[in-house]
XYZ file of C-alpha atoms in Angstrom:
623
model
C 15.867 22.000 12.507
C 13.380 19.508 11.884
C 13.318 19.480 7.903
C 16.726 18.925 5.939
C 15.540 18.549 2.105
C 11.752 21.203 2.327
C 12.393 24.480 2.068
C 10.657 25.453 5.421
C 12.593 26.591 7.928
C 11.518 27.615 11.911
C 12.358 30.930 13.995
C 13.016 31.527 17.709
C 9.575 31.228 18.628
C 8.811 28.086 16.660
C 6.924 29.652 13.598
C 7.862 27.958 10.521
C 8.465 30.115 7.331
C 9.759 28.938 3.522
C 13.429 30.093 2.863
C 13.621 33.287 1.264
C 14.661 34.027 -1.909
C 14.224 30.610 -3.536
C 12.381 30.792 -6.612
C 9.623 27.213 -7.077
C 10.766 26.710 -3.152
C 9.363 23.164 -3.766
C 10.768 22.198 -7.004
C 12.791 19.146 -7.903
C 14.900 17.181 -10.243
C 13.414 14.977 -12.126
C 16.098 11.592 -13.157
C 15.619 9.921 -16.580
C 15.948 6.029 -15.675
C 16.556 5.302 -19.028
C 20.569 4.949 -18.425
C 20.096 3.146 -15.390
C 18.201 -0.181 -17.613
C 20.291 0.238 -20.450
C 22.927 -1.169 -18.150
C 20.797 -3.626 -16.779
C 19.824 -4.955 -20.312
C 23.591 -4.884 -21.426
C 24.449 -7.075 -18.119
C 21.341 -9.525 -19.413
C 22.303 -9.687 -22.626
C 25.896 -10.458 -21.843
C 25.919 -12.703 -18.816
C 23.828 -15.876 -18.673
C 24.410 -15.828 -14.694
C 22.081 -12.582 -14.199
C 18.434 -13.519 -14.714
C 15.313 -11.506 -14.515
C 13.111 -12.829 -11.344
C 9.338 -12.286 -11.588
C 7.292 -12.749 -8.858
C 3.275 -11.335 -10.098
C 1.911 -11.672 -7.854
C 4.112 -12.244 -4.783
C 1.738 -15.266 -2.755
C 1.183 -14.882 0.703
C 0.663 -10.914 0.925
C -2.912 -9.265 0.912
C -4.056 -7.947 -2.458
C -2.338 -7.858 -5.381
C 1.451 -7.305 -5.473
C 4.351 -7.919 -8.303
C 7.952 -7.367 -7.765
C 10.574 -7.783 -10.697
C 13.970 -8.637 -10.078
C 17.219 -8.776 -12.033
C 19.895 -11.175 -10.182
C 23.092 -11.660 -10.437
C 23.171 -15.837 -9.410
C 27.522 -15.760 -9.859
C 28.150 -13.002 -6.877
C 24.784 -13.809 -5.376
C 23.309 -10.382 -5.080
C 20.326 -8.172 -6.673
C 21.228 -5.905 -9.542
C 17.844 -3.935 -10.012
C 14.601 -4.032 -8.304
C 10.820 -2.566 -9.138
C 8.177 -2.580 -6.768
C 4.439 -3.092 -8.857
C 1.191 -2.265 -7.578
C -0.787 -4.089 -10.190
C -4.628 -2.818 -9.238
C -5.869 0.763 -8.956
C -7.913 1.608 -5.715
C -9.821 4.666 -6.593
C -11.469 5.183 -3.409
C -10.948 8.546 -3.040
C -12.199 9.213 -6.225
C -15.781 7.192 -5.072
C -15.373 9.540 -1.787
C -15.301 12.377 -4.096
C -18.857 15.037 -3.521
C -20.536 12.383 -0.866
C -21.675 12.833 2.258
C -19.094 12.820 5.184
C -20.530 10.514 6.709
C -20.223 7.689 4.299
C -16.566 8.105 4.678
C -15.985 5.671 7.251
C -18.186 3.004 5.491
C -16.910 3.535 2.415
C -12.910 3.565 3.231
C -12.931 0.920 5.538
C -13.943 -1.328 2.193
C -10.216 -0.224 0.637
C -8.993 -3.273 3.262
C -10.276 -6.660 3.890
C -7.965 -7.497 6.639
C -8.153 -4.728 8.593
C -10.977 -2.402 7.707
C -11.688 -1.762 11.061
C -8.905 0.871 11.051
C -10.051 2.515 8.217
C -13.487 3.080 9.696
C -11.947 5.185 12.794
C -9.144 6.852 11.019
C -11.940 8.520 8.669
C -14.194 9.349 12.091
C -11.068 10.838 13.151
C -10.816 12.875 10.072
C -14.124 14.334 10.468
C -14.025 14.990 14.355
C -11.297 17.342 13.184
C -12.621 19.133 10.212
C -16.081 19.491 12.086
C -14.328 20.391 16.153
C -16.206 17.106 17.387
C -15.017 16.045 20.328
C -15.517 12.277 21.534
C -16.481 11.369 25.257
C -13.731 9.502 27.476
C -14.994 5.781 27.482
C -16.077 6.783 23.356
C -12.122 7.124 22.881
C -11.483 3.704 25.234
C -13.463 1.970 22.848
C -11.726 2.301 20.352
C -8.643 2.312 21.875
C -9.984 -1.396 22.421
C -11.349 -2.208 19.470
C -7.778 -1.065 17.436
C -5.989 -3.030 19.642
C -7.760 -6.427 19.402
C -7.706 -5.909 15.935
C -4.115 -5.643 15.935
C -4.186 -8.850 17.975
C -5.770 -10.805 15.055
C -3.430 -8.714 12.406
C 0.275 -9.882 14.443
C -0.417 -13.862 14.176
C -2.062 -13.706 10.691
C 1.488 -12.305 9.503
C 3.848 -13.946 11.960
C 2.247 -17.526 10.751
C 0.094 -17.539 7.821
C 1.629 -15.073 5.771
C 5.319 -14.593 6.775
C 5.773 -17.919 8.706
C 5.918 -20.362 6.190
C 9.581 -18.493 4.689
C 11.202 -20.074 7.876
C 9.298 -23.834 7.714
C 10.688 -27.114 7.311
C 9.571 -27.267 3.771
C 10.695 -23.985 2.659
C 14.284 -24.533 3.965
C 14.765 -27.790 3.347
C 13.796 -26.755 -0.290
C 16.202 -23.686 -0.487
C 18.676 -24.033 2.535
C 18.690 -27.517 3.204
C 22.177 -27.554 5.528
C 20.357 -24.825 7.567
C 17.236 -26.901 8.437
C 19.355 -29.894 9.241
C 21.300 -27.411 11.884
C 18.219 -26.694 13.118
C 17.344 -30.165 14.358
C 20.478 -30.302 16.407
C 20.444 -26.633 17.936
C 18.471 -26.380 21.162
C 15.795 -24.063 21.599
C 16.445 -21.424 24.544
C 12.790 -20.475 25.368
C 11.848 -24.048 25.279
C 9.769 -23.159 28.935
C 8.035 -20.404 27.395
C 7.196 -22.505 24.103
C 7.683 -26.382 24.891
C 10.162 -27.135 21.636
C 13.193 -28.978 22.387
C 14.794 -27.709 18.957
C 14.798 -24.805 16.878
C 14.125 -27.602 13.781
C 10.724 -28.845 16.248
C 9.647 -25.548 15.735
C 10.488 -25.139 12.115
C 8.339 -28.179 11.536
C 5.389 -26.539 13.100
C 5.826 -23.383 10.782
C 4.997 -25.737 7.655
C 1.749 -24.162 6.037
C -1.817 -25.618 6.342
C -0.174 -28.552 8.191
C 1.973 -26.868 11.026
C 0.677 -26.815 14.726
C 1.700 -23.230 14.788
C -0.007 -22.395 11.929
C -3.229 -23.985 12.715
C -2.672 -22.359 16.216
C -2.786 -18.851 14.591
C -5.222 -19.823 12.739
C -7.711 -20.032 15.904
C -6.357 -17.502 17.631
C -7.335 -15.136 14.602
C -10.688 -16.128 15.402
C -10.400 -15.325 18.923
C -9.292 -11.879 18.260
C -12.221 -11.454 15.983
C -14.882 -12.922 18.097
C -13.866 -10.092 20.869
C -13.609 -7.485 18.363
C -17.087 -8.139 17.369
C -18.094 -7.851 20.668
C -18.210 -4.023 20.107
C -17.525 -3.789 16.622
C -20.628 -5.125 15.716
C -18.825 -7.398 12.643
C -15.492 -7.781 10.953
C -13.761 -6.678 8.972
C -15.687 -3.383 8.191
C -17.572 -2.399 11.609
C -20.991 -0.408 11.622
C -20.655 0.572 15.159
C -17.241 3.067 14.427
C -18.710 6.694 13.916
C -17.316 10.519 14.301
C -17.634 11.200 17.910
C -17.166 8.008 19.397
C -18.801 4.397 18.962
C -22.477 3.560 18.410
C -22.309 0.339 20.935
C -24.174 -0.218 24.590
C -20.688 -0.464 26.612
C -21.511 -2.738 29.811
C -19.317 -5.189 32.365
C -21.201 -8.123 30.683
C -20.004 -6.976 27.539
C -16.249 -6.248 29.050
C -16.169 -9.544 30.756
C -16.865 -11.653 27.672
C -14.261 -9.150 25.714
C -11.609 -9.784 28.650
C -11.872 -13.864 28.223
C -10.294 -13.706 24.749
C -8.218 -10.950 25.559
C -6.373 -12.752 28.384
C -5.568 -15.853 26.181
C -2.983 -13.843 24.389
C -1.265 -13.310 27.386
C 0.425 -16.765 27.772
C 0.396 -16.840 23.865
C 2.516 -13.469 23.044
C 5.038 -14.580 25.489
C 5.347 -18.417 23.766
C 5.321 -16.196 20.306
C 8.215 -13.825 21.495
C 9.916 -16.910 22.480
C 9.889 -18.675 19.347
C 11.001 -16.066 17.143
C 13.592 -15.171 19.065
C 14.833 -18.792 19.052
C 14.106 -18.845 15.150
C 16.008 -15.211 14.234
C 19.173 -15.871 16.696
C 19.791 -19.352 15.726
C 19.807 -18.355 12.018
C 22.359 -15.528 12.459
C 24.362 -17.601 14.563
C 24.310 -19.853 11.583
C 25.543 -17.252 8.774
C 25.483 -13.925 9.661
C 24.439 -12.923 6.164
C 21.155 -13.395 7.123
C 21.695 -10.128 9.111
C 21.763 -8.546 5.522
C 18.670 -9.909 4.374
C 16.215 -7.122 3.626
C 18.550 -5.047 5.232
C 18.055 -0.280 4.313
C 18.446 2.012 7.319
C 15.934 2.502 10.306
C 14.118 5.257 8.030
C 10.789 5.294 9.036
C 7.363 7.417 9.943
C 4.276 6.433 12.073
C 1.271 8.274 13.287
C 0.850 7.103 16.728
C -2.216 5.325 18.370
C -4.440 5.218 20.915
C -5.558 7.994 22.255
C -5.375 9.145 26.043
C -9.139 10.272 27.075
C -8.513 13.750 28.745
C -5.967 14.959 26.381
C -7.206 14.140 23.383
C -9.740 16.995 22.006
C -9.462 15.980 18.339
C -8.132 19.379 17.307
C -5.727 20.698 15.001
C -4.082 23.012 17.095
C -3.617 20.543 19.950
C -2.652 17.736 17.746
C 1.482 18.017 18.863
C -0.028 17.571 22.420
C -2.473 14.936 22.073
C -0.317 12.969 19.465
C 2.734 12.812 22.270
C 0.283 11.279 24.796
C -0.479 8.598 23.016
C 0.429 5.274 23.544
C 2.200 5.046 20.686
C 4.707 7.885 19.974
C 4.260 9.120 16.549
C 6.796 10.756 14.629
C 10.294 9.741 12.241
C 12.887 8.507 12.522
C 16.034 8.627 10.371
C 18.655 6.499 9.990
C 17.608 5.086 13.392
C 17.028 8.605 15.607
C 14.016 10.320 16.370
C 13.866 13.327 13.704
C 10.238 14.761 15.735
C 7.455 13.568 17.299
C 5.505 16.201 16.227
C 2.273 15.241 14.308
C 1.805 18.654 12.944
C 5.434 18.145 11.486
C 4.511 14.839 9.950
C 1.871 15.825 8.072
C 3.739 19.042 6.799
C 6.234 16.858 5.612
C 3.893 14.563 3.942
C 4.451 14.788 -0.189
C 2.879 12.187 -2.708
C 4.310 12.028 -6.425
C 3.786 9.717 -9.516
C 6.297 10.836 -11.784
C 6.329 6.771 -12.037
C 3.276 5.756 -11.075
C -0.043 5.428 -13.766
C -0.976 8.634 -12.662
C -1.783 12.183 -14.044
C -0.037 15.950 -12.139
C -2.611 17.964 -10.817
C -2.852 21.597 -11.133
C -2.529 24.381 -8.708
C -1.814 24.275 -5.183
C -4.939 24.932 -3.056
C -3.814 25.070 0.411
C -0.322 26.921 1.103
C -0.372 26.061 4.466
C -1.909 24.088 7.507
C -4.180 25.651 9.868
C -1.152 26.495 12.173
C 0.503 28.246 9.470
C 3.302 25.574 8.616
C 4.308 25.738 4.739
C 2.474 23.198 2.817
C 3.987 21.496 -0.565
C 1.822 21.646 -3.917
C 1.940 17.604 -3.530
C 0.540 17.782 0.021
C -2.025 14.934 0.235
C -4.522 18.157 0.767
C -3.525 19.510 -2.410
C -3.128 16.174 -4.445
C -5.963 15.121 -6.502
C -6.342 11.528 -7.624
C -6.109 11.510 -11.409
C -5.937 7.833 -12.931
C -4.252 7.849 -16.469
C -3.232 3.766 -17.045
C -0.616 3.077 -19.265
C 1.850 0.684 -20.708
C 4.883 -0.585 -18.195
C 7.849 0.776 -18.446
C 11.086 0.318 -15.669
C 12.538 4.089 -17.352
C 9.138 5.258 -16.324
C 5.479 4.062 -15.249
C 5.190 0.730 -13.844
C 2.479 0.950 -10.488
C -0.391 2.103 -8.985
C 1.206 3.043 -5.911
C 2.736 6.701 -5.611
C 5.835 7.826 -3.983
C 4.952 9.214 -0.563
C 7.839 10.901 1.312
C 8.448 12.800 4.649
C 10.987 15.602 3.812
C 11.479 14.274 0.350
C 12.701 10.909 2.039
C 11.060 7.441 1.441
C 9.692 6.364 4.937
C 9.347 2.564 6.041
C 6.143 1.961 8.000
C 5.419 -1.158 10.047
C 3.614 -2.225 13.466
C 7.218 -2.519 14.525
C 7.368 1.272 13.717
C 5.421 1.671 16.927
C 8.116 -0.120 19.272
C 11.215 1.502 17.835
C 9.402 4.914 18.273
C 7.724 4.752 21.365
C 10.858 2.808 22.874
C 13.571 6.019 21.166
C 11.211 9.000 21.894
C 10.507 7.954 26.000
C 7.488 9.661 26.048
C 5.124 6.981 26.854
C 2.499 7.645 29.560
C 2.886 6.458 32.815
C 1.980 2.869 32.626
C 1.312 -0.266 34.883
C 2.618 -2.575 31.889
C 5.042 -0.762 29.526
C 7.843 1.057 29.578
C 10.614 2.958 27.285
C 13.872 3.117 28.064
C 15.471 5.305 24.639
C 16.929 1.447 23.967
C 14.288 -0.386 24.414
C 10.014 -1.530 25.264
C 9.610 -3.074 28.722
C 6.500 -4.974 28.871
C 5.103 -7.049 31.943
C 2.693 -9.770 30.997
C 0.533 -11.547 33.523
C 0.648 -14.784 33.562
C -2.019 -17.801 32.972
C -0.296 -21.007 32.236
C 2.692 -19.442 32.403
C 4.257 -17.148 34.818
C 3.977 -13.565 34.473
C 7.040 -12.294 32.430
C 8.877 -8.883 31.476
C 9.638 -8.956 28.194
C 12.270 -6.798 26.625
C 12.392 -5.602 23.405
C 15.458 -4.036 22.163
C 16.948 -1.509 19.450
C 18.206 -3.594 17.022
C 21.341 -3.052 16.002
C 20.514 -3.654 11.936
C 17.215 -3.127 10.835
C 16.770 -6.056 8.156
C 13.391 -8.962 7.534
C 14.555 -10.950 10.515
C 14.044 -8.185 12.716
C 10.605 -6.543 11.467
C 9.437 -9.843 12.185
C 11.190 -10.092 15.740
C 9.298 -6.532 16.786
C 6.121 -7.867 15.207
C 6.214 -11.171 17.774
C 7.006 -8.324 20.116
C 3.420 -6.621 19.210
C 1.675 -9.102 20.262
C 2.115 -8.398 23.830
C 2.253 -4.680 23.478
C -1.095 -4.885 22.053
C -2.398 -7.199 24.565
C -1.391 -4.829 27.442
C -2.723 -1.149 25.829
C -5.989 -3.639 25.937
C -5.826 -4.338 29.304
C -4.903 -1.068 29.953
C -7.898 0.095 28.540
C -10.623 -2.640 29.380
C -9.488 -1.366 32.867
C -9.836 2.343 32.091
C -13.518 1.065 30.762
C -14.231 -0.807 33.420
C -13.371 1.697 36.234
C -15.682 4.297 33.961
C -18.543 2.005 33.795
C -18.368 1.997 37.954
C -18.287 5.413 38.326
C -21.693 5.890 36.321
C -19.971 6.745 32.426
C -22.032 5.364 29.823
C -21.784 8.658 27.488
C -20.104 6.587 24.146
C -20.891 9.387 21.645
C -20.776 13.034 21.331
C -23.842 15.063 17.980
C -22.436 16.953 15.469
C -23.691 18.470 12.566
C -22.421 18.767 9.195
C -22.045 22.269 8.090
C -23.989 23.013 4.757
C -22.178 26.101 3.502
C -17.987 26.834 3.933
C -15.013 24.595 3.575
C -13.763 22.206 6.736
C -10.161 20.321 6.948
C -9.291 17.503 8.531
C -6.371 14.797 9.035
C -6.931 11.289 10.548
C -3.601 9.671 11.523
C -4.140 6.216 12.881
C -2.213 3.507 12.532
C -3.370 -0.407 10.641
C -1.452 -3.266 11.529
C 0.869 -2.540 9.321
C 1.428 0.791 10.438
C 0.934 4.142 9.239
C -2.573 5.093 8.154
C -3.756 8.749 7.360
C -6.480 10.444 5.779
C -7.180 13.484 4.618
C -10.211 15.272 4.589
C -11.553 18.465 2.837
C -15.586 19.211 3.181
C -17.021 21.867 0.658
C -20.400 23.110 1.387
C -21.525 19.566 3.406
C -20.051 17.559 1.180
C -16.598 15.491 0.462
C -14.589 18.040 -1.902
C -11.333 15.716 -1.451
C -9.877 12.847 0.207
C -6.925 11.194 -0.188
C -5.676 7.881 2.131
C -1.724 6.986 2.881
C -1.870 3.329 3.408
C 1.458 1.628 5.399
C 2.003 -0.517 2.464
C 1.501 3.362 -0.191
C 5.020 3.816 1.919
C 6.580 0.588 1.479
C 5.609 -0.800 -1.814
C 6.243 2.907 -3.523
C 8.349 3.364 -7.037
C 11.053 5.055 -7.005
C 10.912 8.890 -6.484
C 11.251 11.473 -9.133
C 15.065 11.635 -8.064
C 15.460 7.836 -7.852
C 15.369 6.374 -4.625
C 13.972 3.459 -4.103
C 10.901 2.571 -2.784
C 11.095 0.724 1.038
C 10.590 -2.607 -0.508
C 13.156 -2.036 -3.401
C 15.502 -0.963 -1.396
C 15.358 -3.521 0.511
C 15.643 -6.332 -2.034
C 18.294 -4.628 -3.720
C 20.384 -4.839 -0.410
C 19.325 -8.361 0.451
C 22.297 -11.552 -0.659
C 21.120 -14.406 -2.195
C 21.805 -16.967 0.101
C 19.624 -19.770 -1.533
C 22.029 -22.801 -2.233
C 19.990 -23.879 -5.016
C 21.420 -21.604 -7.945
C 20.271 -23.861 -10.700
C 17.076 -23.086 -12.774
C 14.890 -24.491 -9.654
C 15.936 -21.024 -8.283
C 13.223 -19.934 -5.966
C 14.329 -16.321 -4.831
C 13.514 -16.966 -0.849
C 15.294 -14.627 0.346
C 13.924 -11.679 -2.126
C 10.531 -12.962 -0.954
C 11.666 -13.143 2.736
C 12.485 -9.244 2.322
C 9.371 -8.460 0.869
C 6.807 -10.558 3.122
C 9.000 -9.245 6.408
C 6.810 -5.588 5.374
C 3.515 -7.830 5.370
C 2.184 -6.398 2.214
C -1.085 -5.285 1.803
C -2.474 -4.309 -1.188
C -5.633 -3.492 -2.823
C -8.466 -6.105 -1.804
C -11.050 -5.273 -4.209
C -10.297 -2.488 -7.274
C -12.966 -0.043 -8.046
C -12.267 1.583 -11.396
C -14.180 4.671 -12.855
C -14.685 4.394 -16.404
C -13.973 7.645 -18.282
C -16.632 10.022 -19.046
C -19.571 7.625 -17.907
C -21.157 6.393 -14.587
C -19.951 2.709 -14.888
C -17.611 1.191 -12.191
C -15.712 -2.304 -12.705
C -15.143 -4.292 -10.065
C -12.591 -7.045 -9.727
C -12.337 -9.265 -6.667
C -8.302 -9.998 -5.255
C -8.539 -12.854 -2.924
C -6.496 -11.665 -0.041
C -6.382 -14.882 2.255
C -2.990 -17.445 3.008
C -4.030 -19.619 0.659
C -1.459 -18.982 -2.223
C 0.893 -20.763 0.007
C 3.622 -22.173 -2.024
């Protein structure tokens, strides 16, 4: 049985059916919250040791994000939590009666980090509402250009954005008896990374000033001068289109691609090195640190990177295709892989805004997929994207995001999604560099500087801040080597006479087309989907990783992913005075790498005017 809470249900042969006999089959509670502050404003009112935290917006995340906390500073722990999305997006209400084909320009503007992902996961949409099919070295290309985006996406987090929580200056301000530790506790990987100390390399995390940081700094650069290469420019590529890329592939072109790409080689393995000296020696320190940020391995991803020869782009193949990628999609729960299926995911996709500033639709257009699974009225297919701002309220509307679920169940998503899938499921394709064991991701680096290495990365056995960060030092590597599996693939095509990069199509004037894109951003899971009405865009709606993780609570009241997660996290901050600075809240919020809105496009009511308000979205609200 892969669903526990839908009301869908499979037979012998695999055909899924709703349960019989139950009346509004997807119909659910809805919890008043009201009960739920009263007690929070009693416990304000009464104790001067629980404050109300405000972070708007939380610095160092992309876009636009506010969380609001209410801590209790006496047993050092969170009492209530609310995730805010403070900007509406509206894209898919600009998408709305377009051509198809602005799709991919027009999405991949929702992002300014990584638009690039955007771009392909809205080809990908179309190539399956319209049966287009892309040529093998098409799909290597963008294999490529997904994964050297993902190599300027890993160090952006690990060290601009996320980094600075575990500097010299951020300790000594919060923790200082931890930093001071730090200068006496040696570093293990000190060959792979040439610090002495654990404190050395805390001292290098300190923003705008730190040698690591200014060393992630270039190497974003690097990743962006190959991805341009192909891409044409960055963030928002012109060259990603259904059916393939619009780019002359050739070894020049490879060669110059492969001269960045190889300096991450030496660099992933000095990254893996110091994180795991930076993560170990600060559990070995307190083990409480273990808790921060801490909610079960609950999670969902849509796979990436597509295996030319298998994948045709088609619904009905999607289960086969999806499993040869390489990255498994699929959920887990509570740590185990729940299906791999991607026909499964997306029929347990459901979006609702019970508290989000948000209108119901009517209706329920599309009962079920094209394979016949049972569809929910708040499938992303049948949802329609109906702003209605209004004043903020904790009992009920206080963000922009909605409440995505998979089998009514709020799903974490993260690049480190990809490793604890593709290293539980074992289905990865054979492979010269990687490997997964059902405990773990083998991954065998060549060496430059260094020697070549095999890297390990393991099943946690907590799933908490310290550890999304640990698998996202641990992407760095996997990324490089589905590159160089690829540029090899390309290469190797190129010499046996393959230049075909692109495969016609033509849009359909009359009838209505269907389509899913499941890709994956750095951040993880990224869908879109697509429904064409007579030639033109009749809906479209986008799942973003951080639509999963920054969500509001659900109509029944669980928390969002980040919520959750702050309302599990200890304070652990010695400084309880008013110079309280909430570090390890923010270190269980930043260890999702948020990434909101970058630019909000709102439709004014009854007229043709859009407002437009820029959200810087760099690392330079560093505290």
């Amino acid at each position: 049985m892969c669903f526990k809470n839908l009301p869908v249900e499979f037979d012998e042969n695999g055909q899924a059916y709703l349960k019989e006999g139950v009346n509004n089959p997807y119909d659910y509670q809805v919890i008043d919250l009201a009960e739920r502050e009263d007690k929070v404003h009693e416990l304000l009112a009464k104790n001067g040791f629980i404050k109300s935290v405000d972070y708007d917006p939380v610095t160092r995340v992309a876009g636009a994000l506010a969380f609001h906390s209410v801590v209790d500073l006496k047993n050092k722990k969170v009492v209530s939590t609310n995730s805010m999305a403070t900007l509406f997006r509206g894209y898919e209400i600009i998408l709305r009666g377009r051509d198809p084909r602005d799709a991919a320009y027009i999405s991949s503007r929702a992002c300014g980090v990584c638009g690039g992902v955007h771009a392909t996961t809205a080809a990908l949409a179309m190539e399956m509402a319209l049966d287009i099919k892309p040529p093998p070295l098409g799909i290597v290309i963008r294999n490529l250009l997904l994964s050297i985006e993902y190599l300027y996406d890993h160090p952006l987090h690990l060290f601009l954005l996320a980094g600075p929580d575990y500097s010299e200056q951020l300790i000594n301000a919060t923790n200082p008896e931890l930093f001071k530790a730090a200068t006496k506790a040696p570093a293990k990987n000190q060959a792979k990374h040439g610090y002495s100390t654990v404190g050395e390399i805390m001292t290098d995390l300190n923003p705008l000033t730190g040698k690591l940081y200014l060393e992630a700094l270039g190497m974003t650069r690097v990743a962006r001068e190959a991805y341009v290469l192909i891409g044409g420019k960055y963030p928002h590529p012109q060259s990603v289109i259904p059916g393939g890329v619009a780019a002359t592939i050739t070894p020049s072109v490879l060669n110059e691609l492969y001269i960045r790409l190889q300096k991450f080689f030496d660099y992933g393995q000095k990254v893996v090195g110091i994180w795991d000296d930076v993560f170990d020696f600060m559990v070995e320190f307190n083990p409480d640190y273990a808790r921060c940020g801490i909610r079960p391995a609950t999670m969902a991803d849509t796979g990436v990177w597509d295996r030319p020869g298998v994948y045709d782009a088609s619904y009905a193949n999607m289960d086969e295709w999806g499993n040869a990628r390489w990255s498994t999609p699929g959920v887990l729960v509570d740590g185990e892989v729940v299906t791999t299926d991607l026909s499964k995911l997306n029929a347990g996709l459901e979006e609702f805004i019970e508290h989000s500033y948000y209108e119901h639709w009517d209706g329920q257009r599309f009962k079920t997929d094209p394979l016949g699974l049972p569809l929910s009225p708040n499938h992303p297919w049948n949802k329609e994207t109906k702003p209605k701002p209004g004043k903020q309220s904790w009992r009920d509307k206080y963000s922009w995001d909605t409440s995505p679920t998979w089998d009514r169940m709020p799903m974490e998503a993260g690049a480190y999604t990809r490793l604890y899938m593709t290293a539980k499921a074992q289905k990865l394709p054979t492979s010269e560099f990687l490997e997964s064991t059902g405990h773990s991701l083998k991954i065998l680096v060549p060496g430059g500087v260094l020697p070549d290495a095999g890297l390990e990365w393991k099943v946690p056995e907590h799933w908490n801040a310290l550890e999304r960060n640990r698998a996202r030092a641990y992407a760095i590597p996997y990324s490089a080597m589905v590159s160089m599996e690829n540029w090899k693939m390309a290469m190797e095509m190129l010499r046996q006479g393959e230049t075909e990069v692109s495969t016609p199509y033509e849009i359909p004037k009359k009838g209505t087309q269907m389509g899913v894109g499941f890709w994956g951003a750095g951040r993880g899971f990224l869908s879109h989907h697509l429904v064409i009405d007579d030639g033109a865009i009749g809906n479209y709606q986008i799942v973003t990783p951080s639509t999963l993780n920054a969500a509001p609570r659900t109509p029944w009241g669980a928390e969002g992913p980040y919520e959750e997660a702050v309302l599990n996290t200890p304070i652990i901050e010695a400084n309880m005075d008013d110079d309280f600075k909430g570090i390890d809240i923010l270190r269980a919020i930043r260890s999702f790498d948020p990434c909101m809105p970058c630019t909000t496009h709102i439709m004014v009511d009854g007229a043709d005017k859009l407002i437009t308000r820029e959200v810087t979205t760099c690392a330079c609200g560093v505290e």
